[in-house]
Amino acid sequence: MVGGSATTPSLQARCLGGGSVVNSAIMFRLPDWVRELWERETGLMLFRSADLDAAYDRVFARTHVAPTPMSVMSKRNLITRDALAAAGLEGEPLPRAVVGCDGCADCLTGCTGGHKQSMDRAYLPAAEKDGARIFTCAEVERVLVENGRAVGVEGRVVDPRGLRRLARFRVRARNVVLAAGPVQTPVLLLNSGIHANHTVGATFFAHVGGGMVGIMDQVVEPWLGATQGWGAFSKVTRGLKYESLWASPAVLMVRWGDVGERFMKRLEEVKNAVVVAFVYRANVTGKVGRLPDGSPATSIFIPEEEARTTLRGAKVAADALLKIGARYVHTGIPGVVDEMRTPRDTESLLDPKVKAKHLQMTMNHIFGSCRMSADATGTVDEHGRVKGLDGLYLCDGSIFPSPSAVNPQATIMALSDVISRRLGELH
């Protein structure tokens, strides 16, 4: 959970392959305007370099990125397409790292058919062939530092079912690379006494947004088709993106139908549901710290003007669903009309009483807790090396200078490609 303006859930992976296993495999290159912004923010040429372009090319080829086939769009994705088009948002099939998608709409809990090209499928088997050894139940707790250099890690072996501590381990290495994500990486550094001039965890960002459910007169069977097959970018608000979405009712209906009796009353309508998600690159501030027991403490604060921009984006999607025939639209946002049936109802999204704290969202796109920069404000340099400490490198979304405006997986992988190749040149 992320604290701050509102207590917000954040989907984070605890599995081999990390976040690539529990997302929809959407792969976007960083937009040019964000690349230019990152260069200005950091003073680094990397973000507009040929090295990064080449890394994207390698990653996209390795993971077989391609537009989502129309054959697996399903009614849910096509209704989203039509709604966005009715709002003047001409979208396109989302580019995804999938081979032979069978449209099971279950990307968020893995891929039952093994079609999604997550890290455990696209990269790790080749790494094993080249001599890498993978220990899935070895939980790193601390980076070992001697004489100003990272020399290894230590931690515990855990039972994957009960998470019981079974044994301790210590591994020494010439270099250490951390890729524990924007929450766990800074906490691991702090627990190791590594502060990098107090920059570790000092900045933390996320895309804000939410989602809405449109109940159609027709049977949609939303559990069929690509999890997220269609998307569009706003022409009015830079950094605002709309996507079709599906997840299990147990996840969606906590916000839509509540729990208990309210859940059961709306359960019958699931077969008629279309879910449209929207994410926005808001100017937020946040930090990652640690609690006394060494666990993470995260917070993100959303300026009210950015919340209003997000809510205006929500109104566009709600009006669009009504325009193409939705019986009603529901957002789960407190203070908003519960079942919006007319444009007048959707005006409630713009009520000044609706604040940032009322947004109903999941902060799944998180970044920047150990940001990269040329000056002392960042934790790592352009090589991903932790400043003030030899032999320690970061290769995950924590090094983003600020939000990416698009799904971050491709950029995480491309930056990691650049950093790992440069690291390889040292040997």
XYZ file of C-alpha atoms in Angstrom:
427
model
C 0.000 0.000 0.000
C 1.118 3.548 -0.785
C 0.245 6.299 1.685
C 0.159 10.053 1.165
C -2.830 11.804 -0.402
C -4.770 8.540 -0.173
C -4.037 4.998 0.910
C -3.641 3.264 -2.440
C -2.874 -0.346 -3.373
C 0.095 -1.010 -5.644
C 0.575 -4.276 -7.514
C 4.126 -5.547 -6.988
C 5.512 -8.945 -7.901
C 7.034 -11.558 -5.639
C 7.997 -14.134 -8.228
C 10.653 -15.173 -10.718
C 10.481 -12.632 -13.524
C 9.268 -9.766 -11.337
C 6.709 -7.260 -12.568
C 6.826 -8.626 -16.119
C 4.934 -11.708 -14.844
C 1.992 -9.785 -13.370
C 1.309 -7.085 -15.946
C -0.317 -6.987 -19.365
C 3.002 -7.026 -21.293
C 2.355 -3.558 -22.774
C 5.582 -2.235 -24.314
C 6.027 1.429 -25.246
C 9.193 3.301 -26.010
C 9.629 6.439 -23.963
C 7.925 9.353 -25.806
C 10.296 11.885 -27.326
C 8.994 14.676 -25.114
C 9.731 12.628 -21.988
C 13.197 11.743 -23.273
C 13.908 15.452 -23.740
C 12.506 16.220 -20.286
C 14.631 13.530 -18.644
C 17.735 14.919 -20.327
C 16.965 18.378 -18.933
C 16.123 17.014 -15.492
C 19.284 14.937 -15.171
C 21.906 16.571 -17.354
C 22.508 13.164 -18.985
C 22.643 12.476 -22.732
C 21.724 8.804 -22.257
C 17.994 9.318 -22.596
C 18.243 10.691 -26.153
C 21.167 8.532 -27.193
C 21.599 5.927 -29.925
C 22.559 3.494 -27.159
C 19.040 3.641 -25.728
C 17.466 3.353 -29.189
C 19.516 0.236 -29.896
C 18.554 -1.213 -26.523
C 14.865 -0.762 -27.278
C 15.389 -2.512 -30.622
C 17.080 -5.485 -28.949
C 14.439 -5.767 -26.230
C 11.545 -5.550 -28.687
C 13.096 -8.183 -30.932
C 13.859 -10.502 -28.018
C 10.332 -10.271 -26.579
C 8.538 -10.293 -29.958
C 6.666 -7.033 -29.383
C 3.784 -6.554 -31.817
C 0.341 -4.906 -31.894
C -2.360 -6.958 -30.223
C -4.014 -9.103 -32.954
C -7.624 -8.270 -33.766
C -8.394 -11.970 -33.378
C -8.068 -11.674 -29.580
C -9.661 -8.261 -29.092
C -13.059 -9.589 -27.924
C -16.173 -7.464 -27.372
C -14.686 -5.730 -24.325
C -11.695 -4.329 -26.206
C -13.773 -3.408 -29.253
C -16.374 -1.581 -27.168
C -13.538 0.355 -25.539
C -12.233 1.166 -29.020
C -15.652 2.462 -30.091
C -16.116 4.493 -26.909
C -12.738 6.192 -27.238
C -13.405 6.899 -30.919
C -16.737 8.491 -29.955
C -14.743 10.827 -27.707
C -12.413 11.727 -30.573
C -9.632 9.500 -29.272
C -8.423 7.459 -32.204
C -6.470 4.654 -30.632
C -4.761 1.514 -31.802
C -4.028 -2.050 -30.741
C -1.616 -1.929 -27.818
C 1.920 -3.223 -28.477
C 2.588 -6.218 -26.254
C 5.343 -8.755 -25.634
C 3.269 -11.842 -26.428
C 3.630 -14.729 -28.864
C 0.460 -16.543 -29.900
C -1.895 -14.837 -27.426
C -5.034 -16.911 -26.890
C -7.006 -14.111 -25.225
C -7.521 -15.666 -21.805
C -7.632 -12.195 -20.148
C -5.491 -13.449 -17.290
C -2.237 -11.501 -17.763
C -2.357 -10.030 -14.262
C -1.870 -13.417 -12.634
C 0.631 -14.758 -15.155
C -0.082 -16.446 -18.482
C -1.614 -19.896 -18.310
C -0.558 -20.695 -21.869
C 2.999 -19.412 -21.481
C 2.584 -16.906 -24.319
C 3.577 -13.732 -22.484
C 7.263 -12.964 -22.935
C 8.032 -12.131 -19.340
C 11.593 -12.179 -18.058
C 11.347 -15.765 -16.831
C 10.626 -16.881 -20.408
C 12.414 -14.391 -22.653
C 15.730 -13.953 -20.830
C 16.392 -16.250 -17.890
C 16.575 -19.580 -19.772
C 19.338 -18.133 -21.977
C 21.093 -16.761 -18.905
C 21.079 -20.242 -17.366
C 22.603 -21.673 -20.533
C 25.371 -19.095 -20.199
C 26.083 -20.190 -16.641
C 23.766 -18.087 -14.490
C 22.445 -19.759 -11.355
C 18.953 -18.806 -10.157
C 17.835 -19.173 -6.541
C 14.145 -18.310 -6.258
C 13.858 -18.772 -2.487
C 16.942 -16.749 -1.531
C 15.750 -13.421 -0.127
C 18.474 -10.779 -0.003
C 18.415 -8.672 3.158
C 21.648 -6.696 2.997
C 24.409 -5.612 0.629
C 27.875 -6.386 1.962
C 30.235 -3.399 1.876
C 33.961 -3.446 2.571
C 36.369 -0.518 2.179
C 33.926 1.546 0.124
C 32.973 -1.252 -2.246
C 30.009 -3.619 -2.537
C 31.403 -7.142 -2.332
C 28.274 -9.300 -2.149
C 24.927 -9.878 -0.487
C 23.519 -11.853 2.402
C 20.041 -12.939 3.369
C 17.823 -15.847 4.185
C 16.458 -18.911 2.426
C 12.683 -19.054 2.830
C 10.004 -21.670 2.380
C 7.996 -20.395 -0.658
C 4.719 -21.641 0.809
C 4.938 -20.560 4.420
C 7.793 -18.025 4.108
C 9.498 -19.661 7.083
C 13.175 -18.894 7.493
C 15.094 -22.071 6.752
C 18.722 -20.944 6.544
C 21.007 -18.003 5.911
C 23.310 -17.421 2.952
C 26.129 -15.125 1.914
C 27.395 -14.597 -1.647
C 30.491 -12.606 -2.581
C 30.920 -11.093 -6.048
C 33.049 -8.651 -8.006
C 29.977 -6.491 -8.682
C 26.439 -6.418 -7.268
C 23.359 -5.548 -9.337
C 20.048 -4.840 -7.586
C 16.701 -5.003 -9.361
C 14.184 -5.223 -6.511
C 11.899 -2.464 -7.767
C 11.186 1.141 -6.731
C 9.984 0.124 -3.261
C 12.240 -2.733 -2.227
C 15.507 -1.500 -3.794
C 15.738 1.677 -1.674
C 14.721 -0.203 1.465
C 17.408 -2.816 0.801
C 19.967 -0.025 0.397
C 18.847 1.735 3.574
C 18.899 -1.522 5.517
C 22.499 -1.910 4.309
C 23.476 1.539 5.560
C 23.737 2.916 1.998
C 22.243 6.415 1.703
C 24.097 7.923 -1.307
C 24.181 11.421 0.166
C 20.615 10.975 1.491
C 19.153 10.530 -2.003
C 17.993 6.922 -1.526
C 14.204 6.947 -1.316
C 14.082 10.746 -1.324
C 12.031 10.884 -4.530
C 9.169 8.562 -5.468
C 6.677 8.874 -8.307
C 3.669 7.082 -9.752
C 1.146 7.525 -12.498
C -2.240 8.469 -11.092
C -5.599 7.658 -12.592
C -8.277 5.089 -12.090
C -10.866 3.117 -13.948
C -14.561 2.858 -14.586
C -17.035 0.148 -15.344
C -19.624 0.626 -18.052
C -22.597 -1.740 -17.895
C -23.868 -2.441 -21.393
C -27.251 -3.829 -22.463
C -25.486 -6.541 -24.443
C -23.646 -9.495 -22.955
C -19.922 -8.684 -23.195
C -18.265 -11.646 -21.454
C -15.356 -9.397 -20.404
C -13.278 -12.340 -19.216
C -12.556 -13.128 -22.877
C -9.898 -11.510 -25.052
C -6.576 -9.797 -24.475
C -6.379 -8.348 -20.960
C -5.505 -4.938 -22.380
C -5.787 -4.874 -26.141
C -6.727 -1.312 -27.103
C -5.496 2.104 -26.013
C -5.416 5.792 -26.915
C -3.606 8.940 -25.825
C -5.403 12.171 -25.014
C -4.977 14.952 -27.565
C -5.798 17.563 -24.937
C -3.885 16.476 -21.841
C -0.298 15.425 -22.440
C 0.604 12.298 -20.529
C -2.990 11.010 -20.210
C -3.592 7.526 -21.591
C -6.700 5.326 -21.840
C -6.714 1.516 -21.993
C -9.146 -1.349 -22.009
C -8.742 -3.578 -18.959
C -9.844 -6.754 -17.296
C -9.028 -8.399 -13.970
C -10.806 -10.910 -11.795
C -14.097 -9.714 -10.220
C -12.514 -10.192 -6.791
C -10.081 -7.398 -7.712
C -12.343 -5.096 -9.711
C -15.465 -5.245 -7.598
C -13.850 -4.143 -4.358
C -14.003 -0.689 -5.961
C -17.064 -1.253 -8.129
C -19.455 -3.438 -6.146
C -17.944 -3.212 -2.682
C -18.044 -6.384 -0.588
C -20.665 -8.615 0.973
C -24.274 -7.950 -0.073
C -23.389 -5.105 -2.475
C -20.866 -7.394 -4.156
C -23.480 -10.110 -4.638
C -26.089 -7.701 -5.999
C -23.798 -6.497 -8.748
C -22.136 -9.812 -9.503
C -24.807 -10.685 -12.049
C -23.855 -7.590 -14.100
C -20.257 -8.671 -14.595
C -21.158 -10.378 -17.879
C -22.226 -6.956 -19.238
C -19.189 -5.025 -17.995
C -16.595 -3.022 -19.915
C -13.681 -1.579 -17.947
C -11.778 1.481 -19.163
C -8.619 2.443 -17.259
C -6.827 5.775 -17.476
C -3.383 6.780 -16.267
C -1.888 10.252 -16.094
C 1.663 11.522 -15.730
C 0.892 13.888 -12.892
C 3.467 16.025 -11.128
C 3.481 14.148 -7.839
C 5.993 14.008 -5.015
C 6.784 11.134 -2.720
C 9.370 9.165 -0.820
C 10.282 5.670 0.279
C 11.503 5.099 3.803
C 11.689 2.189 6.177
C 9.875 1.264 9.332
C 11.707 0.198 12.517
C 11.426 -3.442 11.449
C 13.137 -2.659 8.124
C 9.997 -2.918 5.983
C 8.975 -0.209 3.458
C 7.040 2.963 4.240
C 5.899 4.714 1.043
C 3.959 7.892 0.359
C 2.942 9.910 -2.689
C 1.250 13.295 -2.627
C -0.979 14.419 -5.496
C -1.514 18.176 -5.978
C -5.205 19.045 -6.126
C -4.842 20.630 -9.565
C -3.437 17.335 -10.858
C -6.344 15.464 -9.272
C -8.739 17.764 -11.123
C -6.954 17.035 -14.399
C -7.298 13.323 -13.698
C -11.004 13.687 -12.940
C -11.573 15.635 -16.165
C -9.955 12.707 -17.961
C -12.303 10.357 -16.135
C -15.299 12.377 -17.324
C -14.185 12.015 -20.938
C -14.187 8.222 -20.602
C -17.500 8.137 -18.708
C -19.233 10.315 -21.304
C -17.772 8.161 -24.071
C -19.201 4.945 -22.614
C -22.630 6.559 -22.205
C -22.483 7.893 -25.745
C -22.171 4.406 -27.220
C -25.004 3.002 -25.124
C -23.800 2.066 -21.649
C -26.745 1.574 -19.298
C -24.741 3.253 -16.576
C -21.115 3.970 -15.611
C -19.614 3.502 -12.164
C -16.245 4.770 -10.858
C -16.349 3.983 -7.134
C -15.199 7.536 -6.351
C -16.839 8.854 -3.153
C -19.018 11.913 -3.708
C -19.665 11.046 -7.352
C -23.028 9.790 -8.657
C -22.919 6.051 -8.045
C -24.591 4.994 -11.311
C -23.955 7.724 -13.885
C -26.583 7.541 -16.629
C -26.435 11.000 -18.237
C -23.801 13.664 -18.960
C -25.325 15.619 -16.101
C -24.434 12.744 -13.781
C -20.836 12.712 -15.017
C -20.546 16.385 -14.066
C -20.308 15.102 -10.496
C -16.741 14.040 -11.330
C -15.891 17.746 -11.490
C -17.457 18.651 -8.150
C -14.915 20.749 -6.196
C -15.642 18.593 -3.163
C -14.036 15.615 -4.903
C -10.350 15.738 -3.974
C -7.154 13.821 -4.562
C -7.882 11.735 -1.478
C -11.048 10.426 -3.144
C -9.371 9.003 -6.259
C -9.900 5.265 -6.606
C -6.830 3.812 -8.292
C -3.965 1.395 -8.113
C -0.444 2.795 -8.305
C 1.059 0.012 -10.392
C 3.368 2.265 -12.426
C 5.841 3.385 -9.765
C 9.331 4.800 -10.249
C 12.141 7.045 -9.224
C 13.102 6.234 -5.630
C 16.818 6.061 -6.574
C 16.802 8.357 -9.571
C 19.580 8.728 -12.120
C 21.263 12.105 -12.551
C 24.569 13.775 -13.328
C 24.563 15.844 -10.135
C 24.323 15.037 -6.451
C 20.506 14.951 -6.446
C 20.439 11.423 -7.869
C 21.393 8.063 -6.385
C 23.002 6.594 -9.514
C 25.063 7.912 -12.410
C 24.457 7.259 -16.119
C 26.017 3.795 -15.757
C 23.517 2.815 -13.051
C 26.326 2.878 -10.475
C 25.412 3.957 -6.939
C 27.306 7.140 -6.207
C 30.006 7.018 -3.574
C 30.246 3.245 -3.642
C 32.150 1.062 -6.093
C 30.749 -2.175 -7.446
C 27.020 -1.557 -6.844
C 24.553 -1.033 -9.722
C 20.762 -0.588 -9.993
C 18.717 -1.939 -12.910
C 15.016 -1.299 -12.289
C 12.354 1.407 -12.321
C 13.841 3.064 -9.254
C 16.355 4.868 -11.488
C 13.715 6.739 -13.539
C 14.204 10.503 -13.109
C 10.425 11.089 -13.106
C 7.248 9.387 -14.419
C 7.468 7.894 -17.909
C 3.960 8.787 -19.234
C 3.681 5.262 -20.674
C 3.819 1.729 -19.308
C 7.351 1.458 -17.891
C 8.365 -2.137 -18.648
C 10.059 -1.490 -21.995
C 12.102 1.417 -20.616
C 13.136 -0.552 -17.527
C 14.350 -3.347 -19.794
C 16.090 -0.987 -22.242
C 17.942 0.900 -19.498
C 18.924 -2.407 -17.910
C 20.214 -3.558 -21.304
C 22.423 -0.457 -21.575
C 23.677 -0.701 -17.987
C 24.435 -4.428 -18.140
C 26.315 -4.101 -21.440
C 28.443 -1.296 -20.052
C 29.056 -3.358 -16.931
C 30.103 -6.284 -19.087
C 32.747 -4.111 -20.748
C 34.489 -3.722 -17.357
C 35.476 -7.405 -17.313
